[in-house]
XYZ file of N, CA and C in Angstrom:
549
model
N 0.834 -1.176 0.000
C 0.000 0.000 0.000
C 0.880 1.241 0.000
N 0.324 2.342 -0.561
C 1.097 3.565 -0.510
C 0.235 4.666 0.091
N 0.882 5.533 0.849
C 0.151 6.639 1.462
C -0.052 7.724 0.417
N -1.198 8.325 0.431
C -1.489 9.372 -0.537
C -1.735 10.682 0.169
N -2.147 11.670 -0.556
C -2.426 12.978 0.010
C -3.750 12.998 0.754
N -4.355 11.809 0.896
C -5.609 11.733 1.623
C -5.416 12.090 3.101
N -4.195 11.924 3.633
C -3.928 12.269 5.028
C -4.236 13.739 5.259
N -3.745 14.597 4.371
C -4.002 16.033 4.484
C -5.489 16.319 4.333
N -6.118 15.657 3.373
C -7.544 15.848 3.150
C -8.350 15.418 4.374
N -8.009 14.273 4.947
C -8.732 13.782 6.129
C -8.557 14.738 7.296
N -7.353 15.263 7.488
C -7.121 16.216 8.585
C -7.930 17.484 8.365
N -7.982 17.961 7.107
C -8.766 19.162 6.801
C -10.244 18.934 7.038
N -10.743 17.785 6.645
C -12.151 17.481 6.887
C -12.438 17.372 8.380
N -11.501 16.816 9.139
C -11.674 16.674 10.583
C -11.767 18.052 11.225
N -10.873 18.962 10.823
C -10.904 20.308 11.385
C -12.185 21.025 10.994
N -12.613 20.826 9.755
C -13.826 21.472 9.280
C -15.045 20.998 10.070
N -15.125 19.695 10.317
C -16.301 19.161 11.010
C -16.265 19.438 12.504
N -15.076 19.647 13.073
C -15.012 19.917 14.518
C -15.028 21.396 14.819
N -14.689 22.219 13.840
C -14.694 23.652 14.087
C -13.439 24.073 14.820
N -13.375 25.383 15.130
C -12.180 25.918 15.750
C -12.324 26.057 17.266
N -13.520 25.974 17.791
C -13.725 26.181 19.235
C -13.433 24.939 20.044
N -13.672 25.036 21.348
C -13.433 23.913 22.248
C -14.474 22.831 22.090
N -15.673 23.228 21.699
C -16.766 22.264 21.625
C -16.728 21.550 20.277
N -16.687 20.237 20.249
C -16.642 19.451 19.018
C -17.988 19.498 18.329
N -17.959 19.759 17.014
C -19.193 19.771 16.231
C -19.537 18.341 15.863
N -20.810 18.039 15.837
C -21.236 16.707 15.437
C -22.224 16.827 14.301
N -22.216 15.822 13.473
C -23.142 15.757 12.352
C -23.565 14.306 12.225
N -24.856 14.043 11.966
C -25.325 12.659 11.929
C -24.691 11.817 10.826
N -24.198 12.430 9.708
C -23.623 11.674 8.604
C -22.104 11.533 8.704
N -21.485 12.075 9.746
C -20.033 12.052 9.876
C -19.647 11.175 11.051
N -18.661 10.301 10.819
C -18.124 9.475 11.891
C -17.158 10.345 12.679
N -17.586 10.833 13.831
C -16.779 11.734 14.625
C -15.708 11.019 15.429
N -15.548 9.711 15.238
C -14.534 8.976 15.980
C -13.187 8.984 15.274
N -13.099 9.525 14.046
C -11.841 9.576 13.309
C -10.916 10.556 14.021
N -9.683 10.117 14.266
C -8.765 10.972 15.020
C -7.456 11.159 14.276
N -7.511 11.656 13.045
C -6.305 11.967 12.296
C -5.547 10.749 11.811
N -6.182 9.594 11.677
C -5.477 8.413 11.188
C -5.187 8.562 9.705
N -4.131 7.892 9.247
C -3.737 7.957 7.847
C -4.740 7.189 6.981
N -5.012 7.729 5.801
C -5.857 7.068 4.822
C -4.927 6.536 3.747
N -5.084 5.294 3.364
C -4.230 4.690 2.357
C -5.068 4.140 1.222
N -4.420 3.980 0.058
C -5.118 3.438 -1.112
C -4.218 2.422 -1.780
N -4.807 1.388 -2.336
C -4.061 0.364 -3.049
C -4.024 0.685 -4.533
N -2.911 0.405 -5.186
C -2.819 0.475 -6.641
C -2.681 1.881 -7.186
N -2.639 1.955 -8.509
C -2.488 3.201 -9.232
C -3.847 3.747 -9.626
N -3.912 5.040 -9.953
C -5.184 5.583 -10.437
C -5.542 4.951 -11.774
N -6.819 4.988 -12.173
C -7.229 4.358 -13.432
C -6.565 5.031 -14.628
N -6.330 4.258 -15.670
C -5.725 4.774 -16.896
C -6.704 5.703 -17.594
N -6.162 6.695 -18.313
C -7.012 7.608 -19.060
C -7.234 7.067 -20.455
N -8.287 7.517 -21.086
C -8.640 7.071 -22.426
C -8.457 8.248 -23.370
N -7.874 8.023 -24.540
C -7.707 9.062 -25.538
C -9.057 9.298 -26.207
N -9.701 10.417 -25.878
C -11.015 10.703 -26.437
C -10.934 11.202 -27.869
N -9.724 11.493 -28.349
C -9.571 11.989 -29.707
C -9.042 10.916 -30.652
N -9.122 9.666 -30.243
C -8.604 8.602 -31.099
C -9.416 8.546 -32.387
N -8.715 8.419 -33.487
C -9.380 8.230 -34.770
C -8.528 7.290 -35.603
N -9.085 6.762 -36.683
C -8.355 5.790 -37.489
C -7.077 6.394 -38.085
N -6.158 5.536 -38.484
C -4.927 5.998 -39.115
C -5.117 6.218 -40.617
N -6.233 5.742 -41.152
C -6.583 5.988 -42.545
C -8.091 6.213 -42.627
N -8.531 6.835 -43.707
C -9.938 7.155 -43.865
C -10.773 5.973 -44.309
N -12.096 6.152 -44.394
C -12.998 5.071 -44.790
C -12.769 4.571 -46.217
N -12.079 5.366 -47.048
C -11.785 4.969 -48.431
C -10.323 4.518 -48.550
N -9.680 4.267 -47.403
C -8.293 3.791 -47.299
C -7.270 4.826 -47.757
N -7.613 6.101 -47.631
C -6.686 7.164 -48.004
C -5.996 7.768 -46.793
N -5.096 8.693 -47.057
C -4.361 9.397 -46.010
C -5.250 10.477 -45.403
N -5.118 10.677 -44.091
C -5.931 11.673 -43.397
C -5.180 12.989 -43.220
N -5.926 14.086 -43.297
C -5.410 15.432 -43.076
C -6.251 16.043 -41.965
N -5.596 16.544 -40.911
C -6.319 17.203 -39.823
C -6.669 18.624 -40.253
N -7.902 19.019 -39.995
C -8.359 20.369 -40.306
C -8.780 21.046 -39.010
N -8.176 22.185 -38.711
C -8.441 22.861 -37.448
C -7.852 22.055 -36.311
N -8.464 22.165 -35.164
C -8.044 21.403 -33.994
C -8.805 20.071 -34.001
N -8.624 19.321 -35.085
C -9.323 18.058 -35.333
C -10.838 18.239 -35.361
N -11.277 19.455 -35.736
C -12.714 19.686 -35.879
C -13.264 18.882 -37.051
N -12.439 18.783 -38.101
C -12.777 18.018 -39.288
C -11.511 17.307 -39.745
N -11.688 16.394 -40.683
C -10.571 15.732 -41.347
C -10.883 15.703 -42.832
N -9.842 15.559 -43.624
C -10.006 15.310 -45.051
C -9.271 14.015 -45.335
N -9.801 13.252 -46.280
C -9.152 12.022 -46.701
C -8.714 12.213 -48.145
N -7.433 11.930 -48.422
C -6.879 12.086 -49.755
C -6.698 10.693 -50.371
N -7.343 10.476 -51.517
C -7.260 9.204 -52.233
C -6.877 9.527 -53.675
N -5.988 8.726 -54.245
C -5.661 8.934 -55.654
C -5.307 7.629 -56.344
N -5.446 7.662 -57.673
C -4.976 6.576 -58.517
C -3.964 7.201 -59.476
N -3.685 6.576 -60.598
C -2.667 7.086 -61.517
C -3.089 8.360 -62.250
N -4.393 8.645 -62.282
C -4.866 9.764 -63.096
C -5.615 10.852 -62.344
N -6.110 10.573 -61.123
C -6.950 11.568 -60.449
C -6.738 11.553 -58.940
N -7.147 12.671 -58.325
C -7.077 12.832 -56.868
C -8.490 13.133 -56.378
N -8.871 12.490 -55.276
C -10.174 12.725 -54.652
C -9.955 13.110 -53.198
N -10.697 14.137 -52.745
C -10.668 14.573 -51.352
C -12.064 14.368 -50.783
N -12.128 13.674 -49.643
C -13.382 13.489 -48.920
C -13.309 14.321 -47.640
N -14.365 15.066 -47.336
C -14.436 15.833 -46.097
C -15.123 14.961 -45.059
N -14.461 14.800 -43.893
C -14.942 13.904 -42.838
C -15.126 14.655 -41.523
N -15.834 14.026 -40.599
C -16.090 14.607 -39.281
C -14.844 14.546 -38.395
N -14.990 14.951 -37.134
C -13.860 14.992 -36.200
C -13.303 13.609 -35.884
N -14.118 12.568 -36.019
C -13.644 11.211 -35.759
C -13.021 10.575 -37.004
N -13.076 11.271 -38.128
C -12.537 10.803 -39.417
C -13.220 9.529 -39.903
N -14.508 9.385 -39.575
C -15.221 8.179 -39.990
C -16.470 8.461 -40.821
N -17.051 9.663 -40.725
C -18.300 9.958 -41.417
C -18.143 11.160 -42.345
N -18.787 11.073 -43.504
C -18.756 12.154 -44.482
C -19.458 13.389 -43.943
N -18.910 14.564 -44.304
C -19.518 15.840 -43.941
C -19.733 16.634 -45.231
N -20.952 16.634 -45.768
C -21.221 17.429 -46.965
C -21.140 18.920 -46.631
N -20.435 19.684 -47.458
C -20.277 21.129 -47.241
C -20.772 21.869 -48.476
N -20.989 23.183 -48.347
C -21.530 23.938 -49.469
C -20.460 24.542 -50.372
N -19.200 24.171 -50.215
C -18.123 24.662 -51.072
C -18.229 24.044 -52.472
N -17.838 24.838 -53.484
C -17.847 24.324 -54.850
C -16.509 23.700 -55.226
N -15.473 24.001 -54.425
C -14.167 23.400 -54.673
C -13.307 23.450 -53.419
N -12.228 22.673 -53.439
C -11.178 22.713 -52.430
C -9.873 22.893 -53.198
N -8.840 23.361 -52.522
C -7.590 23.674 -53.201
C -6.427 22.912 -52.576
N -5.559 22.387 -53.425
C -4.296 21.810 -52.967
C -3.181 22.720 -53.486
N -2.388 23.237 -52.556
C -1.241 24.081 -52.873
C 0.023 23.285 -52.612
N 1.001 23.433 -53.508
C 2.286 22.758 -53.319
C 3.377 23.546 -54.027
N 4.607 23.120 -53.806
C 5.753 23.743 -54.455
C 6.439 22.676 -55.303
N 6.635 23.005 -56.596
C 7.312 22.076 -57.501
C 8.422 22.832 -58.219
N 9.638 22.310 -58.146
C 10.815 22.952 -58.741
C 10.939 24.414 -58.296
N 10.640 24.663 -57.024
C 10.789 25.997 -56.454
C 9.650 26.957 -56.761
N 8.668 26.526 -57.508
C 7.542 27.402 -57.866
C 6.250 26.896 -57.242
N 5.445 27.814 -56.698
C 4.160 27.394 -56.130
C 3.174 26.997 -57.230
N 2.412 25.953 -56.950
C 1.370 25.509 -57.864
C 0.086 25.316 -57.074
N -1.036 25.530 -57.746
C -2.342 25.416 -57.099
C -3.262 24.579 -57.983
N -3.979 23.649 -57.314
C -4.901 22.758 -58.023
C -6.269 22.836 -57.354
N -7.306 23.109 -58.125
C -8.667 23.166 -57.587
C -9.385 21.866 -57.910
N -9.896 21.217 -56.866
C -10.691 20.001 -57.027
C -12.152 20.415 -56.897
N -12.963 20.079 -57.862
C -14.358 20.534 -57.873
C -15.278 19.546 -57.164
N -16.369 20.105 -56.660
C -17.367 19.293 -55.961
C -17.902 18.217 -56.891
N -17.974 17.014 -56.358
C -18.496 15.851 -57.076
C -19.301 15.064 -56.041
N -20.528 15.528 -55.737
C -21.287 14.970 -54.605
C -21.362 13.451 -54.588
N -21.163 12.903 -53.386
C -21.290 11.465 -53.155
C -22.775 11.119 -53.153
N -23.111 9.864 -53.267
C -24.501 9.405 -53.376
C -25.394 9.909 -52.245
N -24.913 9.981 -51.016
C -25.738 10.384 -49.884
C -25.727 11.871 -49.580
N -25.001 12.673 -50.377
C -24.912 14.113 -50.108
C -26.210 14.832 -50.499
N -26.664 15.778 -49.671
C -27.889 16.525 -50.001
C -27.635 17.491 -51.173
N -28.716 17.942 -51.814
C -28.611 18.887 -52.928
C -27.859 20.143 -52.496
N -26.944 20.592 -53.342
C -26.201 21.820 -53.081
C -25.001 21.652 -52.170
N -24.736 20.430 -51.702
C -23.586 20.172 -50.833
C -22.809 18.975 -51.355
N -21.538 18.915 -50.968
C -20.710 17.801 -51.394
C -19.699 17.456 -50.306
N -19.459 16.166 -50.126
C -18.408 15.705 -49.219
C -17.225 15.169 -50.018
N -17.364 15.190 -51.364
C -16.320 14.636 -52.245
C -15.935 15.680 -53.289
N -14.613 15.798 -53.518
C -14.069 16.754 -54.482
C -13.018 16.023 -55.314
N -13.035 16.207 -56.641
C -12.154 15.431 -57.508
C -11.452 16.315 -58.549
N -10.322 15.801 -59.022
C -9.612 16.427 -60.128
C -8.826 15.353 -60.854
N -9.044 15.246 -62.173
C -8.254 14.345 -63.001
C -7.062 15.147 -63.501
N -5.886 14.904 -62.892
C -4.700 15.657 -63.248
C -3.473 14.832 -62.874
N -2.815 14.282 -63.893
C -1.652 13.419 -63.655
C -0.511 14.169 -62.988
N -0.368 15.465 -63.259
C 0.691 16.254 -62.623
C 0.483 16.305 -61.117
N -0.747 16.575 -60.676
C -1.044 16.600 -59.244
C -0.787 15.226 -58.629
N -1.201 14.170 -59.308
C -0.969 12.814 -58.807
C 0.526 12.590 -58.591
N 1.345 13.085 -59.501
C 2.788 12.914 -59.399
C 3.405 13.649 -58.226
N 2.763 14.723 -57.760
C 3.307 15.536 -56.667
C 2.670 15.263 -55.311
N 1.512 14.637 -55.282
C 0.742 14.521 -54.034
C 1.484 13.730 -52.956
N 2.271 12.744 -53.333
C 3.006 11.931 -52.356
C 4.423 12.451 -52.098
N 4.814 13.491 -52.802
C 6.160 14.032 -52.667
C 6.197 15.021 -51.502
N 6.727 14.570 -50.367
C 6.768 15.435 -49.188
C 7.602 16.681 -49.426
N 8.554 16.632 -50.371
C 9.370 17.800 -50.688
C 8.517 18.920 -51.284
N 7.384 18.561 -51.880
C 6.512 19.585 -52.464
C 5.614 20.230 -51.414
N 5.631 19.700 -50.198
C 4.874 20.238 -49.055
C 3.411 20.533 -49.416
N 2.672 19.541 -49.911
C 1.278 19.800 -50.307
C 0.389 20.130 -49.107
N -0.475 21.126 -49.311
C -1.416 21.551 -48.276
C -2.807 21.673 -48.883
N -3.796 21.285 -48.086
C -5.189 21.360 -48.512
C -5.824 22.591 -47.883
N -6.561 23.365 -48.679
C -7.316 24.516 -48.179
C -8.780 24.305 -48.509
N -9.639 24.497 -47.498
C -11.073 24.320 -47.678
C -11.808 25.248 -46.710
N -12.965 25.719 -47.119
C -13.802 26.532 -46.238
C -15.025 25.711 -45.865
N -15.240 25.541 -44.540
C -16.366 24.767 -44.032
C -17.196 25.664 -43.125
N -18.462 25.833 -43.471
C -19.382 26.688 -42.705
C -18.807 28.075 -42.477
N -18.160 28.640 -43.506
C -17.621 29.992 -43.435
C -16.251 30.106 -42.776
N -15.714 29.016 -42.278
C -14.408 29.030 -41.622
C -13.366 28.388 -42.534
N -12.278 29.122 -42.849
C -11.228 28.520 -43.678
C -10.359 27.561 -42.855
N -10.018 26.430 -43.450
C -9.153 25.431 -42.823
C -8.006 25.116 -43.777
N -6.875 24.797 -43.190
C -5.695 24.427 -43.977
C -5.020 23.264 -43.266
N -4.672 22.233 -44.012
C -4.026 21.070 -43.418
C -2.922 20.534 -44.289
N -1.905 20.003 -43.636
C -0.751 19.441 -44.321
C -1.068 18.030 -44.800
N -0.783 17.752 -46.059
C -1.016 16.424 -46.625
C 0.250 15.607 -46.426
N 0.141 14.578 -45.609
C 1.268 13.676 -45.356
C 0.860 12.300 -45.818
N 1.631 11.719 -46.673
C 1.321 10.377 -47.163
C 1.923 9.355 -46.217
N 1.115 8.412 -45.770
C 1.572 7.355 -44.871
C 2.019 6.169 -45.711
N 3.330 5.957 -45.781
C 3.867 4.870 -46.592
C 3.711 3.511 -45.938
N 3.351 3.459 -44.657
C 3.319 2.196 -43.939
C 1.934 1.617 -43.721
N 0.846 2.334 -44.106
C -0.465 1.782 -43.787
C -0.806 0.599 -44.679
N -1.540 -0.336 -44.068
C -1.906 -1.553 -44.772
C -3.191 -1.360 -45.550
N -3.359 -2.153 -46.599
C -4.609 -2.141 -47.352
C -4.669 -1.047 -48.394
N -3.633 -0.187 -48.503
C -3.637 0.887 -49.470
C -3.224 0.329 -50.826
N -3.948 0.671 -51.845
C -3.652 0.201 -53.188
C -2.531 1.061 -53.754
N -1.351 0.502 -53.889
C -0.218 1.243 -54.414
C -0.118 1.167 -55.927
N -1.055 0.506 -56.587
C -1.036 0.435 -58.050
C -1.205 1.833 -58.614
N -0.375 2.176 -59.577
C -0.543 3.446 -60.236
C 0.342 4.550 -59.693
N 1.017 4.338 -58.579
C 1.953 5.351 -58.126
C 3.139 4.705 -57.423
N 4.269 5.315 -57.639
C 5.509 4.769 -57.088
C 5.832 5.413 -55.760
N 6.568 4.694 -54.945
C 7.020 5.218 -53.658
C 8.517 5.214 -53.651
């Protein structure tokens, strides 16, 4: 067993319940027979749980991008010819349709900044006028999206708030289809 700070707490409670005068205070719910004995506890405090845990890849097996303070996530998926961005919730598991008409990927190639706009391409469950999916068929972007030297960043506005997130490709995740792009 190990002694904890409960000794100080017990002494403080004892003084509080007895008061400062000569006459001891009594209360029907308090055991007034406690006389400053040590309080001990067994074991360690319970482990904490990470309430912000989310998957290491998105529902479409793409790389995740944090937006804001994990308020939203984006999932980046590509094949040899096109790039798709899905807007996801804070847990990175559910689609979030937004009213934006496009999202932007900014990067640097050969020392020059480049910008690519992916247009809204609503997913089957998205309501009219909103989209959780944005696409662009562009082999040049596909060639740069996994290049960390190009420092690709995603920019999107959700509910009037602009968000920007760094696109990092996870080379170690399982189940990702590497056909069509080299590592």
